[in-house]
Coordinates of C-alpha atoms in Angstrom, one line a residue:
Chain A
M1 CA 36.6 -9.8 -14.2
I2 CA 34.7 -6.6 -13.5
N3 CA 32.8 -5.4 -16.6
T4 CA 32.2 -1.7 -16.6
G5 CA 29.0 -1.9 -18.7
D6 CA 27.5 -4.4 -16.4
T7 CA 28.5 -2.5 -13.3
A8 CA 27.0 0.7 -14.7
W9 CA 23.7 -1.0 -15.5
I10 CA 23.4 -2.5 -12.0
L11 CA 24.1 0.8 -10.4
I12 CA 21.4 2.5 -12.5
S13 CA 19.1 -0.4 -11.9
S14 CA 19.6 -0.1 -8.2
A15 CA 18.6 3.6 -8.3
L16 CA 15.6 2.7 -10.5
V17 CA 14.4 0.1 -7.9
L18 CA 14.9 2.5 -5.1
L19 CA 12.6 5.0 -6.8
M20 CA 9.9 2.4 -6.8
T21 CA 9.4 2.9 -3.0
P22 CA 8.6 6.6 -3.2
G23 CA 6.5 5.7 -6.3
L24 CA 4.7 3.1 -4.2
A25 CA 4.2 5.8 -1.5
F26 CA 2.3 8.0 -4.0
F27 CA 0.5 5.0 -5.5
Y28 CA -0.8 4.1 -2.0
G29 CA -1.0 7.7 -0.7
G30 CA -3.4 8.7 -3.4
M31 CA -5.7 5.9 -2.4
V32 CA -6.1 6.8 1.3
R33 CA -8.2 9.5 2.8
K34 CA -6.4 12.8 3.0
K35 CA -6.1 12.7 6.8
N36 CA -3.8 9.7 6.3
M37 CA -1.7 10.8 3.4
L38 CA 1.4 11.6 5.3
S39 CA 1.3 8.5 7.3
V40 CA 1.5 6.4 4.2
L41 CA 4.3 8.5 2.7
M42 CA 6.1 8.4 6.1
Q43 CA 5.8 4.6 6.4
C44 CA 7.3 4.1 2.9
F45 CA 10.1 6.6 3.5
I46 CA 11.1 5.4 7.0
I47 CA 11.4 1.9 5.5
M48 CA 14.0 3.3 3.1
C49 CA 15.9 4.5 6.2
V50 CA 15.5 1.6 8.5
L51 CA 15.9 -1.2 6.0
S52 CA 18.9 0.4 4.3
L53 CA 20.7 0.2 7.7
Q54 CA 19.4 -3.3 8.5
W55 CA 20.6 -4.5 5.2
V56 CA 24.2 -3.4 5.4
L57 CA 24.4 -4.3 9.1
F58 CA 23.1 -7.9 9.0
G59 CA 20.2 -8.3 6.5
Y60 CA 22.4 -8.9 3.5
S61 CA 24.4 -11.4 5.5
L62 CA 21.4 -13.3 6.7
S63 CA 20.0 -13.4 3.2
F64 CA 23.0 -14.1 1.0
H65 CA 25.9 -15.5 3.0
P66 CA 26.4 -19.1 1.8
A67 CA 24.9 -21.6 4.2
S68 CA 22.3 -24.3 4.1
G69 CA 20.3 -23.6 7.2
F70 CA 17.4 -21.4 8.1
W71 CA 19.3 -18.3 6.9
G72 CA 22.8 -17.3 5.8
G73 CA 24.2 -16.4 9.2
F74 CA 26.3 -13.4 10.3
G75 CA 29.4 -14.1 8.2
W76 CA 29.0 -11.0 6.1
A77 CA 27.6 -8.8 8.9
G78 CA 28.5 -5.1 8.5
L79 CA 29.6 -6.1 5.0
K80 CA 32.7 -7.7 6.3
G81 CA 34.2 -9.5 3.3
V82 CA 31.7 -7.9 0.9
G83 CA 34.1 -6.0 -1.2
L84 CA 34.6 -4.3 -4.5
E85 CA 35.8 -7.6 -6.2
A86 CA 33.3 -9.8 -8.0
Y87 CA 31.7 -12.7 -6.2
P88 CA 31.1 -15.1 -9.1
D89 CA 28.6 -17.3 -7.3
Y90 CA 26.1 -14.4 -7.5
A91 CA 27.4 -12.2 -10.3
G92 CA 30.8 -12.6 -11.9
T93 CA 31.2 -9.3 -13.7
I94 CA 30.2 -6.7 -11.1
P95 CA 31.6 -5.7 -7.7
H96 CA 30.1 -7.7 -4.8
Q97 CA 28.9 -4.5 -3.2
A98 CA 27.0 -3.6 -6.4
F99 CA 25.0 -6.9 -6.1
M100 CA 24.5 -6.1 -2.4
I101 CA 23.1 -2.7 -3.0
F102 CA 20.9 -3.9 -5.8
Q103 CA 19.4 -6.5 -3.5
A104 CA 19.0 -3.8 -0.7
M105 CA 16.4 -2.1 -2.9
F106 CA 14.3 -5.3 -3.0
A107 CA 14.6 -5.7 0.7
I108 CA 13.3 -2.1 1.1
I109 CA 10.3 -2.3 -1.2
T110 CA 9.0 -5.7 0.0
P111 CA 7.9 -4.6 3.5
A112 CA 6.6 -1.4 2.0
L113 CA 4.2 -3.3 -0.2
I114 CA 2.5 -4.7 3.0
I115 CA 1.5 -1.2 4.1
G116 CA -1.4 -1.3 1.6
A117 CA -3.2 -3.9 3.9
F118 CA -3.1 -2.1 7.2
A119 CA -3.1 1.5 5.9
E120 CA -5.0 4.1 8.0
R121 CA -5.0 2.3 11.3
M122 CA -1.6 1.1 12.5
K123 CA 0.4 2.8 15.2
F124 CA 3.7 4.2 13.9
S125 CA 5.8 2.8 16.7
A126 CA 4.3 -0.7 16.2
F127 CA 4.8 -0.4 12.5
L128 CA 8.5 0.3 12.9
V129 CA 9.0 -2.7 15.2
F130 CA 6.8 -5.0 13.0
T131 CA 8.7 -4.0 9.9
L132 CA 12.1 -4.6 11.3
L133 CA 11.1 -8.0 12.7
W134 CA 9.3 -9.0 9.5
A135 CA 12.3 -8.1 7.3
T136 CA 14.6 -10.0 9.6
F137 CA 12.6 -13.1 10.2
V138 CA 10.5 -13.4 7.1
Y139 CA 12.1 -11.6 4.2
D140 CA 15.7 -12.5 5.0
P141 CA 15.2 -16.3 5.4
L142 CA 12.9 -16.6 2.4
C143 CA 15.3 -14.6 0.3
H144 CA 18.0 -17.0 1.4
W145 CA 16.0 -20.1 0.6
V146 CA 15.2 -18.9 -2.9
W147 CA 18.3 -16.9 -4.0
G148 CA 21.1 -17.6 -1.5
I149 CA 23.9 -20.1 -2.1
G150 CA 22.8 -23.2 -0.2
G151 CA 19.1 -22.1 -0.1
W152 CA 16.9 -25.2 -0.2
L153 CA 14.3 -23.8 -2.7
R154 CA 17.1 -22.7 -5.0
N155 CA 18.6 -26.2 -4.8
L156 CA 15.2 -27.6 -5.6
G157 CA 15.3 -25.8 -8.9
A158 CA 12.7 -23.1 -8.3
L159 CA 12.7 -20.3 -10.9
D160 CA 12.1 -16.8 -9.6
F161 CA 13.8 -14.3 -11.9
A162 CA 13.2 -11.0 -10.1
G163 CA 11.2 -11.8 -7.0
G164 CA 7.7 -13.0 -7.6
T165 CA 8.0 -15.3 -4.7
V166 CA 10.4 -13.5 -2.4
V167 CA 8.9 -10.1 -3.0
H168 CA 5.3 -10.3 -4.1
I169 CA 3.8 -13.5 -2.8
N170 CA 5.7 -13.0 0.4
A171 CA 4.5 -9.4 0.9
G172 CA 1.0 -10.3 -0.4
I173 CA 0.5 -13.1 2.2
A174 CA 1.8 -10.9 5.0
A175 CA -0.7 -8.3 3.8
L176 CA -3.6 -10.8 4.1
V177 CA -2.5 -11.8 7.6
T178 CA -2.2 -8.3 8.9
A179 CA -5.5 -7.2 7.3
L180 CA -7.2 -10.2 9.0
V181 CA -5.7 -9.7 12.4
I182 CA -5.8 -5.9 12.6
G183 CA -9.4 -5.9 11.6
R184 CA -11.5 -3.6 9.5
R185 CA -11.3 0.2 9.6
K186 CA -14.1 1.9 11.6
N187 CA -17.4 2.8 9.9
L188 CA -16.4 1.1 6.7
D189 CA -19.9 0.1 5.9
T190 CA -21.5 3.5 6.3
N191 CA -18.6 5.5 5.0
T192 CA -16.8 3.9 2.1
P193 CA -13.4 5.5 1.9
V194 CA -12.7 7.0 -1.6
P195 CA -9.1 7.7 -2.9
H196 CA -8.3 11.3 -2.0
N197 CA -6.1 11.9 -5.0
L198 CA -6.2 9.7 -8.0
P199 CA -3.6 11.7 -9.9
F200 CA -1.1 10.7 -7.2
V201 CA -2.1 7.0 -7.8
V202 CA -1.3 7.5 -11.5
L203 CA 2.0 9.3 -10.7
G204 CA 2.9 6.4 -8.4
T205 CA 2.0 3.9 -11.1
G206 CA 4.2 5.7 -13.6
L207 CA 7.2 5.7 -11.2
L208 CA 6.6 2.0 -10.4
W209 CA 6.5 1.0 -14.1
F210 CA 9.7 3.0 -14.8
G211 CA 11.5 1.6 -11.7
W212 CA 10.4 -1.9 -12.6
F213 CA 12.8 -1.9 -15.6
G214 CA 15.5 -1.9 -13.0
F215 CA 13.8 -4.5 -10.9
N216 CA 13.4 -7.0 -13.7
A217 CA 16.0 -6.1 -16.4
G218 CA 18.5 -5.4 -13.6
S219 CA 17.9 -8.9 -12.3
A220 CA 19.9 -10.2 -15.3
L221 CA 22.8 -8.8 -13.3
A222 CA 24.5 -7.8 -16.5
A223 CA 23.9 -5.5 -19.5
N224 CA 23.2 -8.3 -21.9
G225 CA 20.5 -10.0 -24.0
L226 CA 18.8 -11.5 -21.0
A227 CA 18.4 -8.0 -19.6
V228 CA 16.8 -6.9 -22.9
N229 CA 14.5 -9.8 -22.8
A230 CA 13.4 -9.0 -19.3
F231 CA 12.9 -5.3 -20.2
V232 CA 10.8 -6.1 -23.3
V233 CA 8.5 -8.7 -21.6
T234 CA 8.1 -6.4 -18.5
N235 CA 6.8 -3.6 -20.6
T236 CA 4.6 -5.9 -22.7
A237 CA 3.0 -7.6 -19.7
A238 CA 2.3 -4.3 -18.0
A239 CA 0.7 -3.0 -21.2
A240 CA -1.4 -6.1 -21.7
A241 CA -2.6 -6.1 -18.0
G242 CA -3.5 -2.4 -18.0
L243 CA -5.5 -2.8 -21.2
S244 CA -7.1 -6.0 -20.0
W245 CA -8.3 -4.4 -16.7
A246 CA -9.8 -1.5 -18.5
L247 CA -11.7 -3.8 -20.8
L248 CA -13.0 -5.9 -17.9
E249 CA -14.3 -2.8 -16.2
W250 CA -15.8 -1.5 -19.4
K251 CA -17.6 -4.8 -19.9
R252 CA -18.7 -5.2 -16.3
N253 CA -19.3 -1.7 -15.0
G254 CA -20.0 0.2 -18.2
K255 CA -17.0 2.5 -18.1
P256 CA -13.2 2.0 -18.0
T257 CA -11.4 3.9 -15.2
M258 CA -8.0 5.4 -14.8
F259 CA -7.8 3.7 -11.4
G260 CA -8.4 0.4 -13.1
V261 CA -5.7 0.9 -15.7
A262 CA -3.2 1.8 -13.0
S263 CA -4.2 -1.2 -10.9
G264 CA -3.9 -3.5 -14.0
A265 CA -0.5 -2.2 -15.0
V266 CA 0.8 -2.8 -11.5
A267 CA -0.7 -6.3 -11.5
G268 CA 1.0 -7.0 -14.8
L269 CA 4.3 -5.9 -13.5
V270 CA 3.9 -8.1 -10.5
A271 CA 3.0 -11.2 -12.6
I272 CA 5.9 -10.9 -15.1
T273 CA 8.4 -10.4 -12.3
P274 CA 9.3 -14.1 -11.7
A275 CA 9.0 -14.9 -15.4
A276 CA 10.9 -12.0 -16.9
G277 CA 14.1 -13.8 -17.5
F278 CA 12.5 -17.1 -18.7
V279 CA 9.7 -16.3 -21.1
S280 CA 9.3 -14.6 -24.5
V281 CA 7.0 -11.9 -25.6
I282 CA 3.8 -13.9 -26.5
P283 CA 3.7 -15.6 -23.1
A284 CA 4.2 -12.2 -21.6
I285 CA 1.0 -11.0 -23.3
I286 CA -0.9 -14.0 -22.0
I287 CA 0.5 -13.5 -18.4
G288 CA -0.4 -9.8 -18.5
S289 CA -3.9 -10.2 -19.9
L290 CA -4.9 -13.0 -17.5
V291 CA -3.4 -11.4 -14.3
S292 CA -5.9 -8.6 -14.5
V293 CA -8.7 -11.2 -14.6
F294 CA -7.5 -12.9 -11.5
C295 CA -6.7 -9.7 -9.5
F296 CA -10.0 -8.2 -10.6
I297 CA -11.9 -11.2 -9.2
A298 CA -9.8 -11.1 -6.0
V299 CA -10.4 -7.4 -5.5
S300 CA -14.0 -7.0 -6.6
A301 CA -15.5 -10.4 -5.6
I302 CA -13.5 -12.3 -3.1
K303 CA -12.6 -9.4 -0.8
P304 CA -16.2 -8.2 -0.4
K305 CA -17.4 -11.8 0.1
F306 CA -15.0 -12.5 2.9
G307 CA -15.0 -9.0 4.4
Y308 CA -11.3 -8.6 5.2
D309 CA -10.2 -5.0 4.9
D310 CA -7.1 -5.2 2.7
S311 CA -7.4 -1.4 2.4
L312 CA -5.4 -0.8 -0.8
D313 CA -5.4 -4.4 -2.1
A314 CA -1.8 -5.4 -1.3
F315 CA -3.0 -9.0 -1.1
G316 CA -5.4 -8.8 -4.0
V317 CA -2.8 -7.5 -6.4
H318 CA 0.6 -8.6 -5.2
C319 CA -0.2 -12.0 -3.8
V320 CA -2.7 -13.1 -6.4
G321 CA -0.6 -11.6 -9.2
G322 CA 2.6 -13.1 -7.7
I323 CA 1.1 -16.6 -7.5
W324 CA -0.1 -16.4 -11.1
G325 CA 3.3 -15.2 -12.2
A326 CA 5.2 -17.9 -10.3
L327 CA 2.9 -20.6 -11.7
A328 CA 3.0 -19.1 -15.2
T329 CA 6.7 -19.3 -15.1
G330 CA 6.3 -23.0 -14.6
L331 CA 4.1 -23.1 -17.7
F332 CA 5.9 -20.8 -20.1
A333 CA 9.6 -20.9 -19.2
S334 CA 11.8 -21.8 -22.1
K335 CA 15.5 -22.6 -22.4
A336 CA 15.4 -20.9 -25.7
V337 CA 15.1 -17.6 -23.8
N338 CA 17.5 -18.5 -21.0
P339 CA 19.7 -21.6 -21.2
L340 CA 20.4 -21.3 -17.5
G341 CA 16.7 -21.6 -16.7
A342 CA 14.4 -24.5 -17.4
D343 CA 11.6 -25.5 -19.7
G344 CA 8.1 -25.2 -18.4
L345 CA 5.0 -27.4 -18.8
F346 CA 4.2 -26.1 -22.3
F347 CA 7.8 -26.8 -23.3
G348 CA 7.6 -30.4 -22.2
N349 CA 8.7 -30.2 -18.6
P350 CA 5.7 -30.6 -16.2
K351 CA 8.1 -31.1 -13.3
Q352 CA 9.0 -27.4 -13.4
F353 CA 5.4 -26.5 -12.8
L354 CA 5.3 -28.7 -9.7
I355 CA 8.5 -27.2 -8.4
Q356 CA 6.9 -23.7 -8.9
L357 CA 3.8 -24.9 -7.1
A358 CA 5.8 -26.3 -4.2
T359 CA 7.7 -23.0 -3.8
V360 CA 4.5 -21.0 -3.8
L361 CA 3.0 -23.3 -1.1
V362 CA 6.1 -23.1 1.1
T363 CA 6.1 -19.3 0.8
I364 CA 2.5 -19.0 1.7
G365 CA 2.8 -21.4 4.6
Y366 CA 5.9 -20.0 6.1
T367 CA 5.0 -16.3 5.6
F368 CA 1.5 -16.8 7.0
I369 CA 2.6 -18.4 10.2
A370 CA 5.7 -16.2 10.8
T371 CA 3.8 -12.9 10.0
F372 CA 1.0 -13.9 12.4
L373 CA 3.5 -14.6 15.2
I374 CA 5.4 -11.4 14.7
Y375 CA 2.1 -9.4 14.6
K376 CA 0.9 -11.0 17.9
L377 CA 4.3 -10.4 19.6
V378 CA 4.3 -6.7 18.6
D379 CA 0.6 -6.4 19.6
L380 CA 1.4 -7.9 23.0
F381 CA 4.2 -5.4 23.8
I382 CA 3.2 -2.3 22.0
G383 CA -0.3 -2.6 20.7
V384 CA -0.6 -2.5 17.0
R385 CA -3.8 -0.5 16.3
V386 CA -4.5 3.1 17.0
S387 CA -7.4 4.1 19.3
E388 CA -10.8 4.7 17.7
K389 CA -10.4 8.4 18.2
E390 CA -7.0 8.5 16.6
E391 CA -8.3 6.6 13.7
L392 CA -11.2 9.0 13.2
M393 CA -8.9 12.0 13.4
G394 CA -6.4 10.5 11.0
L395 CA -2.9 9.2 11.5
D396 CA -1.2 12.4 10.1
L397 CA -2.1 14.5 13.1
T398 CA -2.2 11.8 15.7
Q399 CA 1.0 9.9 14.8
H400 CA 3.1 12.7 13.3
R401 CA 1.6 16.0 14.3
E402 CA 1.5 17.0 10.7
R403 CA -1.1 17.7 8.1
A404 CA -0.7 17.1 4.4
Y405 CA -3.1 19.8 3.3
T406 CA -4.7 23.0 4.5
V407 CA -7.9 24.4 3.3
L408 CA -6.8 28.0 3.1
E409 CA -3.3 29.1 2.1
Chain B
M1 CA -38.0 28.4 8.5
K2 CA -34.7 28.4 10.2
K3 CA -31.2 27.8 9.0
I4 CA -29.1 25.8 11.3
E5 CA -25.3 26.1 10.9
M6 CA -23.2 23.6 12.7
I7 CA -19.5 23.8 13.1
I8 CA -18.2 20.4 14.1
R9 CA -15.1 18.2 14.3
P10 CA -14.2 16.7 10.9
E11 CA -14.1 13.3 12.4
K12 CA -17.7 13.7 13.5
L13 CA -19.0 14.5 10.1
E14 CA -20.1 11.0 9.2
I15 CA -22.0 10.3 12.3
V16 CA -23.7 13.7 12.4
R17 CA -24.6 13.5 8.8
R18 CA -26.2 10.1 9.2
S19 CA -28.1 11.3 12.3
L20 CA -29.4 14.4 10.4
E21 CA -30.6 12.1 7.6
T22 CA -32.3 9.9 10.1
A23 CA -33.9 12.9 11.7
G24 CA -35.5 13.8 8.4
C25 CA -33.3 16.6 6.9
A26 CA -33.9 16.3 3.2
G27 CA -31.2 18.6 2.1
I28 CA -27.8 19.1 3.6
M29 CA -24.8 21.3 2.7
I30 CA -21.3 20.5 3.8
T31 CA -18.3 22.8 3.7
E32 CA -14.8 22.2 4.7
I33 CA -13.6 25.2 6.7
E34 CA -10.7 26.4 8.8
G35 CA -11.2 28.6 11.8
H36 CA -10.9 29.0 15.5
G37 CA -13.1 29.7 18.5
K38 CA -11.8 30.5 21.9
Q39 CA -9.7 27.4 22.0
K40 CA -7.1 28.2 19.3
G41 CA -5.6 25.2 18.0
V42 CA -3.7 22.0 17.9
V43 CA 0.0 21.3 18.2
Q44 CA 1.8 20.5 15.0
Q45 CA 5.5 20.3 14.1
W46 CA 7.7 22.1 11.6
R47 CA 11.0 20.2 11.2
G48 CA 11.0 19.3 14.9
E49 CA 9.8 22.7 16.1
K50 CA 6.5 22.4 17.8
Y51 CA 3.9 25.1 17.1
K52 CA 0.3 25.8 17.7
V53 CA -1.9 25.9 14.7
E54 CA -4.4 28.6 15.2
L55 CA -6.7 27.7 12.3
M56 CA -8.3 24.3 13.0
P57 CA -9.8 22.2 10.3
K58 CA -13.5 22.0 10.9
V59 CA -16.6 21.0 8.9
K60 CA -19.6 23.2 8.6
I61 CA -23.0 21.7 7.9
D62 CA -25.9 23.9 6.9
V63 CA -29.5 22.7 6.9
V64 CA -32.7 24.7 6.4
V65 CA -35.7 23.2 8.2
R66 CA -39.3 24.0 9.3
D67 CA -39.6 25.9 12.6
Q68 CA -41.1 22.9 14.4
D69 CA -38.2 20.7 13.6
V70 CA -35.5 23.0 14.9
D71 CA -35.3 21.7 18.5
R72 CA -35.3 18.1 17.5
I73 CA -32.5 18.6 15.0
I74 CA -30.4 20.6 17.4
K75 CA -30.8 17.9 20.0
T76 CA -29.6 15.2 17.5
V77 CA -26.6 17.3 16.5
I78 CA -25.5 17.9 20.0
E79 CA -25.9 14.2 20.9
N80 CA -23.7 13.1 18.0
A81 CA -21.1 15.9 17.8
W82 CA -20.4 15.9 21.5
T83 CA -17.1 14.6 23.0
G84 CA -16.9 16.9 26.0
E85 CA -13.5 18.2 25.1
I86 CA -12.6 21.6 23.9
G87 CA -13.2 22.0 20.2
D88 CA -16.6 20.3 19.9
G89 CA -17.8 23.3 17.9
K90 CA -20.9 25.5 17.8
V91 CA -24.4 25.7 16.4
F92 CA -25.9 28.9 15.0
I93 CA -29.6 29.4 14.2
S94 CA -31.0 32.1 12.0
N95 CA -34.3 33.0 10.4
I96 CA -34.8 32.3 6.7
E97 CA -37.2 34.7 4.9
N98 CA -38.0 32.5 2.0
A99 CA -36.9 29.5 -0.1
I100 CA -37.5 28.9 -3.7
R101 CA -37.0 25.7 -5.7
I102 CA -35.4 26.7 -8.9
R103 CA -36.9 23.9 -11.0
T104 CA -40.6 24.5 -10.1
G105 CA -40.7 27.9 -8.6
E106 CA -42.3 26.5 -5.4
K107 CA -41.9 28.8 -2.4
G108 CA -41.5 28.6 1.4
E109 CA -41.6 25.3 3.2
N110 CA -42.8 23.5 0.1
A111 CA -39.4 24.3 -1.5
L112 CA -37.4 22.6 1.3

């Protein structure tokens, strides 16, 4: 039975999640140097174009068509059989296509998150091919394993409410791999790049926070109490994490920064994502407060120590925050919040924590290897990195023949 | 005392700046500018239409140095700003009558 309230909420949520990608574009765009501003906006926007098409043509089918293998197959390619009736195995009260388009927005933002790792140095042509291959051979299978009917991680009992594993750990690990293989930006040691427009970073953070309500509360797939729970814990965790990051900076560096609060809020949103439909508000505060500690360490201590150039901390925030969120779900999940979920370790079910851990490890392992192979393949045929001269001149002019800003006029 | 004004490619800023510091320039002023020389521009696009941008983004570096340092510093700048292609920029040299350090009132080369 189609429910109009549920359908309306999912359509609005889909639009909210779509807005996260332009939000991310500004979040990342503000952090790069101004000669690369358009390249980042462009990468985010072109993903909206390319992946929207990939998704309706075959991505949705590969991800969600019922099957028990590597992925879902081509049974729903071109949305054949994906109609305006409900498909109760996924969502019983909304048209099947509403579920499809809601999921499309997740498929769009996930590869966009990776941009943060290789920003300022990837060829646009290589980026396009890499993104399409990554979406097809990494995102779609993993999405199928965790959320698809017949997916083996789903059958194992893994809890991932809105995409901590599929979206954040997945993109975060891919970010680490690409940062490692593409190498550091030129002259990084003598010339530390500074964010060219922090107000854009804050604008982007605001759009992300706003859109995340669709991401998490929409994942209830109905306008019900569970959606409200997800909404409340999402806001709470983001708030706790933003404050916690500011306090950490204040203690360690003497002053709290706007950049820090923005980073913390995003980390909090990442961490609460897998847990949003399974935990209550006090665990959300704990999840949010601690994620800033872990991400802060990853970004300010681990990254400099190992020297990989994860330009905008896609790994440091999304992977680290995503792992903490997935594990925290195994700690704090409670059937009192969601009877269809499971109890976590602190509610007497240690097995759930182990399932969460296994899912995290599988994701890390598969994504690491598959991303590496895809990168090498694209590098072999196209060459991934721009020339040194192009990098120095900036990607806006060399990849797009455009400039974001002029000095005069 | 001479003032050396250098108009260089923006992407050469970092390397030229470092080389000036190594060569012993204590003070350095950097301005972002747009302009053109004989060359006139780079090709950009406006909704698919290609057009030539007449005003190019450049960076201007000003330093004021003692007379005896001028040749050495110009040599350093040319070495580091050179690519051999059109658009490498120009160097202008002019006399400076005097310099005064505001804080102490010192004059001439002592103020540099």
